[in-house]
mmCIF file of C-alpha atoms in Angstrom:
data_model
loop_
_atom_site.group_PDB
_atom_site.id
_atom_site.type_symbol
_atom_site.label_atom_id
_atom_site.label_comp_id
_atom_site.label_asym_id
_atom_site.label_seq_id
_atom_site.Cartn_x
_atom_site.Cartn_y
_atom_site.Cartn_z
ATOM 1 C CA MET A 1 -14.100 -9.668 34.636
ATOM 2 C CA TYR A 2 -15.206 -13.289 33.714
ATOM 3 C CA LEU A 3 -18.439 -11.880 32.490
ATOM 4 C CA SER A 4 -16.494 -9.608 30.109
ATOM 5 C CA ILE A 5 -14.411 -12.376 28.715
ATOM 6 C CA GLY A 6 -17.562 -14.442 28.252
ATOM 7 C CA PHE A 7 -19.168 -11.667 26.228
ATOM 8 C CA LEU A 8 -16.008 -11.129 24.167
ATOM 9 C CA LEU A 9 -15.753 -14.816 23.273
ATOM 10 C CA LEU A 10 -19.524 -14.979 22.412
ATOM 11 C CA ALA A 11 -19.071 -11.883 20.186
ATOM 12 C CA LEU A 12 -16.133 -13.639 18.500
ATOM 13 C CA VAL A 13 -18.042 -16.804 18.013
ATOM 14 C CA LEU A 14 -20.958 -14.800 16.593
ATOM 15 C CA CYS A 15 -18.567 -12.939 14.128
ATOM 16 C CA VAL A 16 -17.052 -16.296 12.844
ATOM 17 C CA LEU A 17 -20.537 -17.834 12.385
ATOM 18 C CA LEU A 18 -21.863 -14.723 10.717
ATOM 19 C CA GLY A 19 -18.746 -14.676 8.334
ATOM 20 C CA PHE A 20 -19.140 -18.364 7.551
ATOM 21 C CA THR A 21 -22.826 -17.896 6.721
ATOM 22 C CA ARG A 22 -22.175 -14.858 4.604
ATOM 23 C CA ARG A 23 -19.360 -16.770 2.826
ATOM 24 C CA ARG A 24 -21.662 -19.636 1.917
ATOM 25 C CA SER A 25 -24.405 -17.373 0.771
ATOM 26 C CA ALA A 26 -22.080 -15.521 -1.596
ATOM 27 C CA ILE A 27 -20.796 -18.771 -3.063
ATOM 28 C CA LYS A 28 -24.423 -19.973 -3.460
ATOM 29 C CA LYS A 29 -25.477 -16.751 -5.215
ATOM 30 C CA VAL A 30 -22.459 -16.879 -7.658
ATOM 31 C CA CYS A 31 -22.968 -20.476 -8.518
ATOM 32 C CA SER A 32 -26.740 -20.129 -9.231
ATOM 33 C CA MET A 33 -26.378 -17.606 -11.871
ATOM 34 C CA SER A 34 -25.917 -18.251 -15.477
ATOM 35 C CA SER A 35 -22.984 -17.085 -17.542
ATOM 36 C CA CYS A 36 -25.040 -14.383 -19.297
ATOM 37 C CA ASP A 37 -26.375 -13.169 -15.967
ATOM 38 C CA LYS A 38 -22.941 -13.007 -14.582
ATOM 39 C CA CYS A 39 -21.596 -10.877 -17.479
ATOM 40 C CA GLU A 40 -24.632 -8.584 -17.291
ATOM 41 C CA LEU A 41 -24.405 -7.949 -13.574
ATOM 42 C CA LEU A 42 -20.611 -7.475 -13.672
ATOM 43 C CA SER A 43 -20.756 -5.109 -16.542
ATOM 44 C CA SER A 44 -23.441 -2.964 -14.839
ATOM 45 C CA LEU A 45 -21.191 -3.024 -11.735
ATOM 46 C CA ILE A 46 -17.895 -1.856 -13.345
ATOM 47 C CA ALA A 47 -19.322 0.455 -16.028
ATOM 48 C CA PRO A 48 -19.520 3.466 -13.800
ATOM 49 C CA PHE A 49 -15.786 3.066 -13.149
ATOM 50 C CA GLY A 50 -14.897 3.102 -16.895
ATOM 51 C CA TYR A 51 -14.356 -0.593 -17.435
ATOM 52 C CA CYS A 52 -15.939 -3.602 -19.038
ATOM 53 C CA TYR A 53 -15.370 -7.273 -18.926
ATOM 54 C CA ASP A 54 -14.012 -9.497 -21.721
ATOM 55 C CA ASN A 55 -15.341 -12.908 -21.117
ATOM 56 C CA HIS A 56 -13.445 -14.464 -23.951
ATOM 57 C CA GLN A 57 -9.961 -13.656 -22.295
ATOM 58 C CA ASP A 58 -11.160 -13.297 -18.824
ATOM 59 C CA ILE A 59 -9.720 -9.760 -18.498
ATOM 60 C CA ILE A 60 -10.885 -6.283 -17.539
ATOM 61 C CA SER A 61 -10.696 -3.583 -20.326
ATOM 62 C CA SER A 62 -11.620 0.089 -20.791
ATOM 63 C CA ARG A 63 -14.840 1.514 -22.213
ATOM 64 C CA ILE A 64 -14.678 4.200 -25.017
ATOM 65 C CA ASP A 65 -17.078 6.383 -22.943
ATOM 66 C CA ALA A 66 -14.939 5.910 -19.699
ATOM 67 C CA TRP A 67 -15.041 8.812 -17.292
ATOM 68 C CA GLN A 68 -11.238 9.114 -17.739
ATOM 69 C CA ARG A 69 -11.836 10.532 -21.122
ATOM 70 C CA GLU A 70 -13.055 13.771 -19.604
ATOM 71 C CA ILE A 71 -9.807 14.147 -17.539
ATOM 72 C CA GLY A 72 -7.377 13.723 -20.364
ATOM 73 C CA TYR A 73 -3.653 13.160 -19.615
ATOM 74 C CA THR A 74 -0.789 15.008 -17.895
ATOM 75 C CA ALA A 75 2.525 13.782 -17.198
ATOM 76 C CA LEU A 76 1.926 14.154 -13.450
ATOM 77 C CA PHE A 77 -0.130 10.965 -13.582
ATOM 78 C CA ASP A 78 2.995 8.957 -14.490
ATOM 79 C CA ARG A 79 5.127 10.592 -11.974
ATOM 80 C CA ALA A 80 2.581 10.080 -9.172
ATOM 81 C CA ALA A 81 1.601 6.615 -10.246
ATOM 82 C CA ALA A 82 3.692 4.673 -7.618
ATOM 83 C CA SER A 83 1.757 6.530 -4.906
ATOM 84 C CA PHE A 84 -1.274 4.734 -6.080
ATOM 85 C CA ASN A 85 0.394 1.277 -6.189
ATOM 86 C CA MET A 86 0.887 1.564 -10.126
ATOM 87 C CA VAL A 87 4.340 0.462 -11.081
ATOM 88 C CA PHE A 88 4.801 0.529 -14.936
ATOM 89 C CA ASP A 89 7.238 1.369 -17.803
ATOM 90 C CA TYR A 90 5.886 3.999 -19.936
ATOM 91 C CA LEU A 91 6.903 5.435 -23.430
ATOM 92 C CA PRO A 92 5.292 8.755 -24.270
ATOM 93 C CA VAL A 93 5.693 9.871 -27.928
ATOM 94 C CA TYR A 94 4.945 13.603 -28.579
ATOM 95 C CA PHE A 95 4.696 14.651 -32.284
ATOM 96 C CA THR A 96 3.218 17.490 -34.227
ATOM 97 C CA TRP A 97 0.464 16.962 -36.878
ATOM 98 C CA GLN A 98 -2.039 19.345 -38.290
ATOM 99 C CA GLU A 99 -0.854 22.283 -36.100
ATOM 100 C CA ARG A 100 -1.295 20.523 -32.851
ATOM 101 C CA THR A 101 0.888 18.624 -30.618
ATOM 102 C CA TRP A 102 -0.102 14.924 -30.186
ATOM 103 C CA LEU A 103 0.778 12.313 -27.759
ATOM 104 C CA ILE A 104 0.547 8.578 -28.054
ATOM 105 C CA GLU A 105 1.725 6.737 -24.980
ATOM 106 C CA PHE A 106 2.294 3.081 -24.158
ATOM 107 C CA TRP A 107 2.245 1.520 -20.727
ATOM 108 C CA LYS A 108 2.950 -1.919 -19.236
ATOM 109 C CA GLY A 109 3.336 -3.083 -15.677
ATOM 110 C CA GLN A 110 1.585 -3.657 -12.336
ATOM 111 C CA TYR A 111 -1.643 -1.697 -11.510
ATOM 112 C CA GLY A 112 -2.292 -2.687 -7.836
ATOM 113 C CA ILE A 113 -3.543 -6.370 -8.090
ATOM 114 C CA ASN A 114 -3.595 -6.341 -11.889
ATOM 115 C CA THR A 115 -0.861 -6.907 -14.552
ATOM 116 C CA GLY A 116 -1.880 -4.787 -17.464
ATOM 117 C CA ALA A 117 -1.037 -2.611 -20.488
ATOM 118 C CA GLU A 118 -2.484 0.609 -22.123
ATOM 119 C CA ILE A 119 -2.172 2.707 -25.256
ATOM 120 C CA GLY A 120 -3.675 6.152 -25.105
ATOM 121 C CA VAL A 121 -4.053 8.814 -27.854
ATOM 122 C CA TYR A 122 -4.254 12.463 -26.835
ATOM 123 C CA HIS A 123 -3.548 15.913 -28.195
ATOM 124 C CA ALA A 124 -3.202 19.554 -27.151
ATOM 125 C CA ASP A 125 -5.050 22.375 -28.652
ATOM 126 C CA ARG A 126 -1.988 23.904 -30.288
ATOM 127 C CA VAL A 127 1.717 23.212 -30.922
ATOM 128 C CA LEU A 128 3.568 22.923 -27.660
ATOM 129 C CA LEU A 129 7.213 23.631 -26.953
ATOM 130 C CA PRO A 130 9.180 20.535 -25.655
ATOM 131 C CA GLY A 131 9.458 22.405 -22.281
ATOM 132 C CA GLU A 132 5.752 22.492 -21.882
ATOM 133 C CA TYR A 133 5.228 18.708 -22.269
ATOM 134 C CA SER A 134 5.749 17.853 -18.678
ATOM 135 C CA THR A 135 3.039 20.419 -17.379
ATOM 136 C CA ALA A 136 0.500 20.453 -20.297
ATOM 137 C CA VAL A 137 -2.874 18.903 -20.136
ATOM 138 C CA PHE A 138 -3.830 16.809 -23.145
ATOM 139 C CA ASP A 139 -7.344 16.064 -24.347
ATOM 140 C CA ALA A 140 -8.429 12.514 -25.328
ATOM 141 C CA ALA A 141 -8.954 12.012 -28.997
ATOM 142 C CA SER A 142 -12.515 12.638 -30.068
ATOM 143 C CA ASP A 143 -14.534 10.014 -31.860
ATOM 144 C CA HIS A 144 -13.504 10.970 -35.341
ATOM 145 C CA GLU A 145 -9.879 11.074 -34.182
ATOM 146 C CA MET A 146 -9.760 7.737 -32.571
ATOM 147 C CA LEU A 147 -7.221 5.240 -34.123
ATOM 148 C CA LEU A 148 -7.365 1.496 -34.923
ATOM 149 C CA MET A 149 -5.024 0.027 -32.380
ATOM 150 C CA SER A 150 -4.088 -3.501 -31.242
ATOM 151 C CA PHE A 151 -1.656 -5.063 -28.884
ATOM 152 C CA GLY A 152 -0.659 -8.351 -27.443
ATOM 153 C CA LEU A 153 0.671 -8.430 -23.753
ATOM 154 C CA VAL A 154 3.183 -11.307 -23.295
ATOM 155 C CA LYS A 155 4.929 -12.549 -20.098
ATOM 156 C CA GLY A 156 7.605 -15.163 -20.991
ATOM 157 C CA HIS A 157 5.803 -17.674 -23.035
ATOM 158 C CA ASP A 158 2.379 -16.665 -21.686
ATOM 159 C CA ARG A 159 0.128 -14.400 -23.880
ATOM 160 C CA MET A 160 -1.915 -12.730 -21.164
ATOM 161 C CA ALA A 161 -4.178 -10.640 -23.451
ATOM 162 C CA GLU A 162 -4.682 -9.749 -27.080
ATOM 163 C CA LEU A 163 -7.072 -6.808 -28.152
ATOM 164 C CA SER A 164 -7.958 -4.777 -31.252
ATOM 165 C CA LYS A 165 -10.272 -1.862 -31.333
ATOM 166 C CA ARG A 166 -10.793 1.658 -32.832
ATOM 167 C CA THR A 167 -10.629 3.740 -29.689
ATOM 168 C CA TRP A 168 -8.641 6.482 -27.857
ATOM 169 C CA TRP A 169 -7.712 4.292 -24.978
ATOM 170 C CA LEU A 170 -6.908 0.488 -25.415
ATOM 171 C CA THR A 171 -6.415 -1.256 -22.239
ATOM 172 C CA ALA A 172 -6.150 -4.855 -20.821
ATOM 173 C CA PHE A 173 -5.768 -5.843 -16.975
ATOM 174 C CA CYS A 174 -5.396 -9.390 -15.787
ATOM 175 C CA MET A 175 -6.624 -9.396 -12.232
ATOM 176 C CA GLY A 176 -4.843 -11.210 -9.603
ATOM 177 C CA ARG A 177 -1.572 -11.552 -11.702
ATOM 178 C CA PHE A 178 1.661 -10.201 -10.292
ATOM 179 C CA SER A 179 4.445 -8.956 -12.605
ATOM 180 C CA LYS A 180 7.524 -6.775 -12.712
ATOM 181 C CA PRO A 181 7.326 -4.329 -15.663
ATOM 182 C CA GLU A 182 10.600 -5.650 -17.156
ATOM 183 C CA GLN A 183 9.022 -9.094 -17.325
ATOM 184 C CA LEU A 184 6.401 -7.848 -19.825
ATOM 185 C CA CYS A 185 6.428 -7.392 -23.549
ATOM 186 C CA LEU A 186 3.876 -5.125 -25.303
ATOM 187 C CA LYS A 187 3.473 -5.855 -29.030
ATOM 188 C CA ALA A 188 1.386 -3.025 -30.389
ATOM 189 C CA ALA A 189 0.249 -1.862 -33.830
ATOM 190 C CA ILE A 190 -1.369 1.412 -34.826
ATOM 191 C CA ARG A 191 -3.120 2.268 -38.086
ATOM 192 C CA PHE A 192 -2.831 5.963 -38.895
ATOM 193 C CA PRO A 193 -5.340 7.872 -41.105
ATOM 194 C CA ASP A 194 -2.501 9.018 -43.592
ATOM 195 C CA ARG A 195 1.278 8.756 -44.080
ATOM 196 C CA ASP A 196 1.998 12.196 -42.787
ATOM 197 C CA MET A 197 0.736 11.468 -39.316
ATOM 198 C CA MET A 198 2.434 8.067 -39.325
ATOM 199 C CA HIS A 199 5.847 9.540 -40.324
ATOM 200 C CA SER A 200 5.556 12.394 -37.909
ATOM 201 C CA PHE A 201 4.912 9.784 -35.126
ATOM 202 C CA LEU A 202 7.671 7.568 -36.395
ATOM 203 C CA ASN A 203 10.363 10.265 -36.220
ATOM 204 C CA ALA A 204 9.314 11.252 -32.754
ATOM 205 C CA LEU A 205 9.450 7.586 -31.712
ATOM 206 C CA TYR A 206 12.957 7.193 -32.971
ATOM 207 C CA GLU A 207 13.929 10.348 -31.062
ATOM 208 C CA THR A 208 12.980 8.594 -27.724
ATOM 209 C CA GLY A 209 15.749 6.186 -28.314
ATOM 210 C CA VAL A 210 13.614 3.189 -29.365
ATOM 211 C CA ASP A 211 15.683 0.529 -31.212
ATOM 212 C CA ARG A 212 14.793 0.698 -34.975
ATOM 213 C CA ASN A 213 14.782 -3.174 -34.932
ATOM 214 C CA ASP A 214 11.753 -2.989 -32.662
ATOM 215 C CA VAL A 215 9.699 -1.049 -35.070
ATOM 216 C CA SER A 216 8.273 -1.956 -38.532
ATOM 217 C CA VAL A 217 6.068 -0.080 -40.970
ATOM 218 C CA CYS A 218 3.658 -1.326 -43.582
ATOM 219 C CA GLY A 219 1.626 1.294 -45.396
ATOM 220 C CA CYS A 220 -0.021 3.396 -42.728
ATOM 221 C CA GLU A 221 0.386 0.897 -40.027
ATOM 222 C CA LEU A 222 3.190 0.898 -37.538
ATOM 223 C CA GLN A 223 4.183 -1.932 -35.331
ATOM 224 C CA ILE A 224 6.270 -1.625 -32.211
ATOM 225 C CA CYS A 225 7.752 -4.071 -29.667
ATOM 226 C CA PHE A 226 7.980 -2.437 -26.241
ATOM 227 C CA CYS A 227 9.811 -4.998 -24.244
ATOM 228 C CA GLY A 228 12.258 -5.653 -21.498
ATOM 229 C CA PRO A 229 13.613 -3.294 -18.902
ATOM 230 C CA GLN A 230 13.031 0.420 -19.612
ATOM 231 C CA GLU A 231 15.935 2.707 -19.984
ATOM 232 C CA ARG A 232 14.570 5.269 -17.594
ATOM 233 C CA HIS A 233 16.608 6.599 -14.621
ATOM 234 C CA TYR A 234 14.786 7.165 -11.357
ATOM 235 C CA GLY A 235 16.048 8.903 -8.369
ATOM 236 C CA TRP A 236 16.739 6.918 -5.051
ATOM 237 C CA PHE A 237 13.268 8.064 -3.609
ATOM 238 C CA ALA A 238 11.417 7.071 -6.729
ATOM 239 C CA ARG A 239 13.020 3.715 -6.826
ATOM 240 C CA LEU A 240 12.346 3.210 -3.059
ATOM 241 C CA GLN A 241 8.786 4.203 -3.658
ATOM 242 C CA ARG A 242 8.341 1.750 -6.640
ATOM 243 C CA LYS A 243 9.811 -1.142 -4.568
ATOM 244 C CA TRP A 244 7.530 -0.339 -1.713
ATOM 245 C CA ALA A 245 4.467 -0.357 -3.956
ATOM 246 C CA GLN A 246 5.495 -3.620 -5.653
ATOM 247 C CA PHE A 247 5.934 -5.259 -2.099
ATOM 248 C CA TRP A 248 2.332 -4.393 -1.333
ATOM 249 C CA ASN A 249 1.123 -5.256 -4.681
ATOM 250 C CA ARG A 250 2.482 -8.811 -4.361
ATOM 251 C CA ILE A 251 0.762 -9.080 -0.813
ATOM 252 C CA PHE A 252 -2.598 -7.682 -2.101
ATOM 253 C CA CYS A 253 -2.474 -10.181 -5.080
ATOM 254 C CA LYS A 254 -2.224 -13.109 -2.581
ATOM 255 C CA VAL A 255 -4.813 -11.754 -0.299
ATOM 256 C CA TYR A 256 -7.106 -11.222 -3.285
ATOM 257 C CA LEU A 257 -6.538 -14.795 -4.503
ATOM 258 C CA TRP A 258 -6.897 -16.272 -1.082
ATOM 259 C CA THR A 259 -10.122 -14.456 -0.349
ATOM 260 C CA THR A 260 -11.739 -15.537 -3.670
ATOM 261 C CA ALA A 261 -10.210 -19.018 -3.543
ATOM 262 C CA PRO A 262 -13.582 -20.790 -4.061
ATOM 263 C CA PHE A 263 -13.457 -19.657 -7.727
ATOM 264 C CA CYS A 264 -10.999 -19.398 -10.541
ATOM 265 C CA ALA A 265 -12.458 -17.020 -13.147
ATOM 266 C CA THR A 266 -12.102 -13.303 -12.665
ATOM 267 C CA ILE A 267 -15.930 -12.798 -13.160
ATOM 268 C CA ASP A 268 -16.708 -15.360 -10.462
ATOM 269 C CA ARG A 269 -14.029 -13.786 -8.117
ATOM 270 C CA LEU A 270 -15.323 -10.313 -8.530
ATOM 271 C CA LEU A 271 -18.973 -11.156 -8.069
ATOM 272 C CA TYR A 272 -18.177 -13.265 -5.082
ATOM 273 C CA LEU A 273 -16.339 -10.339 -3.621
ATOM 274 C CA TYR A 274 -19.240 -8.146 -4.525
ATOM 275 C CA TYR A 275 -21.662 -10.313 -2.411
ATOM 276 C CA LEU A 276 -19.190 -11.023 0.308
ATOM 277 C CA LEU A 277 -17.380 -7.757 0.853
ATOM 278 C CA PRO A 278 -19.216 -4.991 -1.129
ATOM 279 C CA PHE A 279 -17.087 -2.157 0.287
ATOM 280 C CA VAL A 280 -14.036 -3.885 -0.712
ATOM 281 C CA PHE A 281 -15.233 -4.450 -4.256
ATOM 282 C CA ARG A 282 -16.076 -0.707 -4.599
ATOM 283 C CA LYS A 283 -12.762 0.385 -2.977
ATOM 284 C CA MET A 284 -10.705 -1.825 -5.445
ATOM 285 C CA LEU A 285 -12.396 -0.370 -8.537
ATOM 286 C CA ALA A 286 -13.113 3.201 -7.210
ATOM 287 C CA PRO A 287 -11.294 5.736 -9.398
ATOM 288 C CA ARG A 288 -8.562 7.873 -7.656
ATOM 289 C CA LYS A 289 -8.404 11.336 -9.159
ATOM 290 C CA TYR A 290 -5.452 13.615 -9.032
ATOM 291 C CA LYS A 291 -6.307 15.962 -5.975
ATOM 292 C CA GLY A 292 -5.932 19.116 -8.005
ATOM 293 C CA CYS A 293 -7.721 17.844 -10.938
ATOM 294 C CA LYS A 294 -11.296 16.861 -10.102
ATOM 295 C CA LYS A 295 -12.833 17.063 -13.574
ATOM 296 C CA CYS A 296 -9.297 17.941 -14.678
ATOM 297 C CA LYS A 297 -10.498 19.259 -17.953
ATOM 298 C CA ARG A 298 -12.265 22.142 -16.190
ATOM 299 C CA CYS A 299 -10.138 22.972 -13.323
ATOM 300 C CA LYS A 300 -8.197 26.375 -13.021
ATOM 301 C CA LYS A 301 -4.952 24.678 -12.561
ATOM 302 C CA CYS A 302 -5.172 22.913 -15.798
ATOM 303 C CA LYS A 303 -6.574 25.770 -17.741
ATOM 304 C CA LYS A 304 -3.455 27.814 -17.208
ATOM 305 C CA TYR A 305 -1.518 25.262 -19.144
ATOM 306 C CA LYS A 306 -3.831 25.365 -22.082
ATOM 307 C CA LYS A 307 -3.402 29.071 -22.646
#
């Protein structure tokens, strides 16, 4: 018995020493790298997950060639978001242009350990009936259909991110920041290729109930302020699910900040985590696909909605 206890204590001491040694080694590796080397390494690590690092703002953003482009969008993603610890406000705007139903959607909220925002541009291959919106699968805009979009994500007096790009999916994620969706304000601008598309979008936007004072138009550019609490009613189970997800999001944020405490910048924290706990690094960035839609664009479940 005493021999077993001795072996257990010895194993515990070895684990502590191994952890301490590994921690020192990870810190040393990160500190020995130049800024350019850090950016290059982090970019290569997160590119397969569809993301890139913005070293000027210390945020994570999405790539134009992200794997998510192949999947497109379906409303199920928003309804199931809380199951993947994503709690956000969202504003989908469906409108018709050039004999197709288009969707431009805005998101702001908490994505696991990230406070973030998104704008996505999608379309169906035909004009859909309103009853089909909740089940249809939308394709991401192609290269020649991408729009010039910009947004600023603000929390109180803190401007968390500001981006501008011609793309189909504009995103910004501030890692290690916890927020409630109603605390965030997304100030977005979209430049449309012509007035017809802009007016079609504008009319559909007003039909969602957006306050006209939060929208302004100048030529073919439209600006919208998506702020405060969202006027969306959730059932009791959905409310409970969102609160539960936020409870764990807050804890995970604290664990992430505590684990990576030797550093302050996101790039240093992530590389430190990569060297210290590589499996955690991969798990944190690993894409979670809808179970019925691996390669959603090609699966049988989605094809029936496109017919």
